[in-house]
Amino acid sequence: MKPCDPIGVFDSGLGGLTVAAQIRKELPNETVLYFGDSARNPYGEKPREVVETYSMEIVEAFARQHVKAVVIACNTATSAAAPLLREHFDFDIIGMEPALKVAADLKTPSIIAVWATNLTLHQEKFERLKNRFQSGHEIIRVPCPGLVRLVEEDRLDDLEAVDAALRDYLAQSRNAEFIVLGCTHFLFFKQRLQQLAGPNVKIVDGNEGTVRHLKHLLEEKHLLNPDSSHREDRLQIDNSDPSQIDLSWKLVHRMEETYE
Ligand code: DGL
């Protein structure tokens, strides 16, 4: 493995682009090969074994492209497939999980709503995570498949549909003081959600922490790329549904605007 090798990043579709954008911001020298599996989206409504098989196929393709690390930019694929992927490949596999710890550390006791996919919320991994923080906290599970669809269908500007979906999931979150965004697709709604939820609700996500962890692992292994040339060409986007590639770029730029 060499510092100039690429990093593979994948998701069930377009949600992981929020992570790819964060990598581009924090680690601009790194070449990122992004793969979105929009043709088979959503993963969150499929059996665990199916998501495991899809994830394996994707990471095998990354291995053929000589990646130095893979980021599973998908909480669902992480809970379904991370252990198997780690057994099979010798590069680092960085997964994501709902950032429950971040919320729980901010205030005890508290009411925390975790917004994620059905699969994430009903896996053993989530059960274990929840048990770690159960004492002192009320944890509410809120599956939000509608938000994944709005992103994949390019409907982020359909404000009526976006607000209706967000209000519905907010109602299911009852009196939550924290909302944990446990699905990478949901990051696109963060600002609007904050407006609707009001200043007393804190919204937490795992993107920054994931990229910090990636940076730390690469640093430790002396695998950070020192070459700062061609930074603007360092993100490559592929998708199992090629008609989603233009939308993918639009979404990356949309995320980047939120950093400005
Ligand atoms: N973006 C994915 C996640 O972080 C899931 C979306 C899906 O259901 O495919 O969990």
mmCIF file of C-alpha atoms in Angstrom, residues 19 38 59 88 98 106 134 140 185 218 250:
data_model
loop_
_atom_site.group_PDB
_atom_site.id
_atom_site.type_symbol
_atom_site.label_atom_id
_atom_site.label_comp_id
_atom_site.label_asym_id
_atom_site.label_seq_id
_atom_site.Cartn_x
_atom_site.Cartn_y
_atom_site.Cartn_z
ATOM 1 C CA VAL A 19 -18.958 11.675 3.639
ATOM 2 C CA SER A 38 -28.449 3.426 -6.466
ATOM 3 C CA VAL A 59 -15.229 -3.879 -1.812
ATOM 4 C CA HIS A 88 -11.533 -10.611 4.094
ATOM 5 C CA PRO A 98 -25.279 6.293 14.735
ATOM 6 C CA LEU A 106 -23.504 15.997 25.977
ATOM 7 C CA GLN A 134 -29.603 3.080 28.061
ATOM 8 C CA ILE A 140 -36.331 6.429 20.608
ATOM 9 C CA HIS A 185 -28.647 10.306 3.298
ATOM 10 C CA LEU A 218 -3.813 6.824 7.610
ATOM 11 C CA LYS A 250 -24.911 18.300 -7.820
#
